[in-house]
GROMACS .gro file of C-alpha atoms in nm:
model
  120
    1GLN     CA    1  -1.332  -0.344   1.679
    2VAL     CA    2  -1.064  -0.180   1.469
    3GLN     CA    3  -1.101   0.130   1.257
    4LEU     CA    4  -0.876   0.204   0.962
    5VAL     CA    5  -0.840   0.548   0.806
    6GLU     CA    6  -0.648   0.583   0.480
    7SER     CA    7  -0.489   0.888   0.324
    8GLY     CA    8  -0.298   0.954   0.005
    9GLY     CA    9  -0.382   0.835  -0.340
   10GLY     CA   10  -0.477   1.043  -0.640
   11LEU     CA   11  -0.381   1.087  -1.002
   12VAL     CA   12  -0.022   1.035  -1.116
   13GLN     CA   13   0.150   0.994  -1.451
   14PRO     CA   14   0.312   0.663  -1.548
   15GLY     CA   15   0.653   0.636  -1.388
   16GLY     CA   16   0.552   0.861  -1.102
   17SER     CA   17   0.528   0.796  -0.729
   18LEU     CA   18   0.260   0.808  -0.462
   19ARG     CA   19   0.248   0.726  -0.094
   20LEU     CA   20  -0.048   0.581   0.091
   21SER     CA   21  -0.088   0.590   0.467
   22CYS     CA   22  -0.328   0.413   0.701
   23ALA     CA   23  -0.389   0.471   1.070
   24ALA     CA   24  -0.547   0.201   1.284
   25SER     CA   25  -0.736   0.264   1.606
   26GLY     CA   26  -0.943   0.060   1.849
   27SER     CA   27  -0.853  -0.283   1.984
   28ILE     CA   28  -0.511  -0.328   1.828
   29ALA     CA   29  -0.340  -0.655   1.915
   30SER     CA   30   0.033  -0.652   1.986
   31SER     CA   31   0.080  -0.928   1.727
   32ASN     CA   32  -0.087  -0.833   1.403
   33VAL     CA   33  -0.053  -0.794   1.030
   34MET     CA   34  -0.141  -0.483   0.834
   35GLY     CA   35  -0.120  -0.414   0.466
   36TRP     CA   36  -0.273  -0.314   0.140
   37TYR     CA   37  -0.502  -0.477  -0.112
   38ARG     CA   38  -0.638  -0.331  -0.434
   39GLN     CA   39  -0.935  -0.377  -0.660
   40ALA     CA   40  -0.950  -0.265  -1.019
   41PRO     CA   41  -1.280  -0.230  -1.206
   42GLY     CA   42  -1.418  -0.569  -1.301
   43LYS     CA   43  -1.150  -0.756  -1.108
   44GLN     CA   44  -1.127  -0.927  -0.772
   45ARG     CA   45  -0.957  -0.766  -0.479
   46GLU     CA   46  -0.592  -0.872  -0.465
   47LEU     CA   47  -0.308  -0.853  -0.218
   48VAL     CA   48  -0.051  -0.582  -0.278
   49ALA     CA   49   0.172  -0.595   0.029
   50THR     CA   50   0.149  -0.686   0.396
   51ILE     CA   51   0.376  -0.646   0.696
   52THR     CA   52   0.356  -0.807   1.036
   53SER     CA   53   0.412  -0.632   1.367
   54GLY     CA   54   0.745  -0.818   1.372
   55GLY     CA   55   0.845  -0.655   1.045
   56THR     CA   56   0.803  -0.943   0.801
   57ALA     CA   57   0.688  -0.808   0.465
   58ASN     CA   58   0.518  -0.986   0.178
   59TYR     CA   59   0.462  -0.849  -0.172
   60ALA     CA   60   0.267  -0.943  -0.480
   61ASP     CA   61   0.501  -1.033  -0.764
   62SER     CA   62   0.356  -0.751  -0.973
   63VAL     CA   63   0.481  -0.483  -0.731
   64LYS     CA   64   0.810  -0.629  -0.608
   65GLY     CA   65   1.094  -0.383  -0.655
   66ARG     CA   66   0.854  -0.091  -0.706
   67PHE     CA   67   0.646  -0.075  -0.389
   68THR     CA   68   0.765  -0.067  -0.029
   69VAL     CA   69   0.543  -0.134   0.272
   70SER     CA   70   0.641   0.002   0.612
   71ARG     CA   71   0.487   0.046   0.954
   72ASP     CA   72   0.515   0.232   1.281
   73ASN     CA   73   0.404   0.004   1.562
   74ALA     CA   74   0.404   0.282   1.820
   75ASN     CA   75   0.147   0.476   1.621
   76ASN     CA   76  -0.033   0.181   1.459
   77THR     CA   77   0.023   0.309   1.110
   78VAL     CA   78   0.117   0.140   0.785
   79GLY     CA   79   0.245   0.306   0.470
   80LEU     CA   80   0.287   0.207   0.107
   81GLN     CA   81   0.545   0.385  -0.104
   82MET     CA   82   0.465   0.327  -0.469
   83ASN     CA   83   0.731   0.408  -0.728
   84SER     CA   84   0.752   0.352  -1.102
   85LEU     CA   85   0.375   0.340  -1.121
   86LYS     CA   86   0.211   0.179  -1.422
   87PRO     CA   87  -0.139   0.220  -1.566
   88GLU     CA   88  -0.217  -0.133  -1.449
   89ASP     CA   89  -0.166  -0.017  -1.090
   90THR     CA   90  -0.486   0.185  -1.122
   91ALA     CA   91  -0.729   0.061  -0.860
   92VAL     CA   92  -0.896   0.136  -0.531
   93TYR     CA   93  -0.644   0.057  -0.259
   94TYR     CA   94  -0.769  -0.076   0.073
   95CYS     CA   95  -0.591  -0.086   0.406
   96ASN     CA   96  -0.629  -0.412   0.594
   97TYR     CA   97  -0.573  -0.534   0.949
   98GLY     CA   98  -0.585  -0.872   1.116
   99ARG     CA   99  -0.471  -1.012   1.448
  100LEU     CA  100  -0.204  -1.281   1.445
  101TYR     CA  101  -0.255  -1.593   1.656
  102ARG     CA  102   0.014  -1.856   1.623
  103ASN     CA  103   0.116  -1.702   1.289
  104LEU     CA  104  -0.239  -1.729   1.156
  105LYS     CA  105  -0.440  -1.421   1.067
  106VAL     CA  106  -0.758  -1.388   1.269
  107GLY     CA  107  -1.017  -1.130   1.176
  108ASN     CA  108  -1.028  -0.896   0.880
  109TYR     CA  109  -1.083  -0.523   0.898
  110TRP     CA  110  -1.089  -0.289   0.599
  111GLY     CA  111  -1.048   0.079   0.539
  112GLN     CA  112  -1.285   0.273   0.316
  113GLY     CA  113  -1.048   0.261   0.020
  114THR     CA  114  -0.856   0.528  -0.169
  115GLN     CA  115  -0.840   0.569  -0.545
  116VAL     CA  116  -0.507   0.552  -0.726
  117THR     CA  117  -0.515   0.640  -1.095
  118VAL     CA  118  -0.208   0.613  -1.315
  119SER     CA  119  -0.264   0.790  -1.644
  120SER     CA  120  -0.103   1.039  -1.875
   0.00000   0.00000   0.00000
């Protein structure tokens, strides 16, 4: 079992910045992928950014150049720096964890979610 605890989020004006953090605990595999997904009202949950334990990052096209995902393997944490925020970034953001086995993600754990609202 893996537990994910998120922090950060809140209300920010368009063009502003926010940082999300997520700490993982429990049975953490040495080879894994962590990241962030989001779900806006009435929409499906979508990938925002992920990063493997080896440091390979992947971003949704909608956030490339604005968001940066990072991680600290020693402390099992993952962060998401969000800059130049837009109203369409408003959503509940979820931390995610999965074990990697031969480059395939195995298992899916979710945090409780944190609200990000971009509005003037």
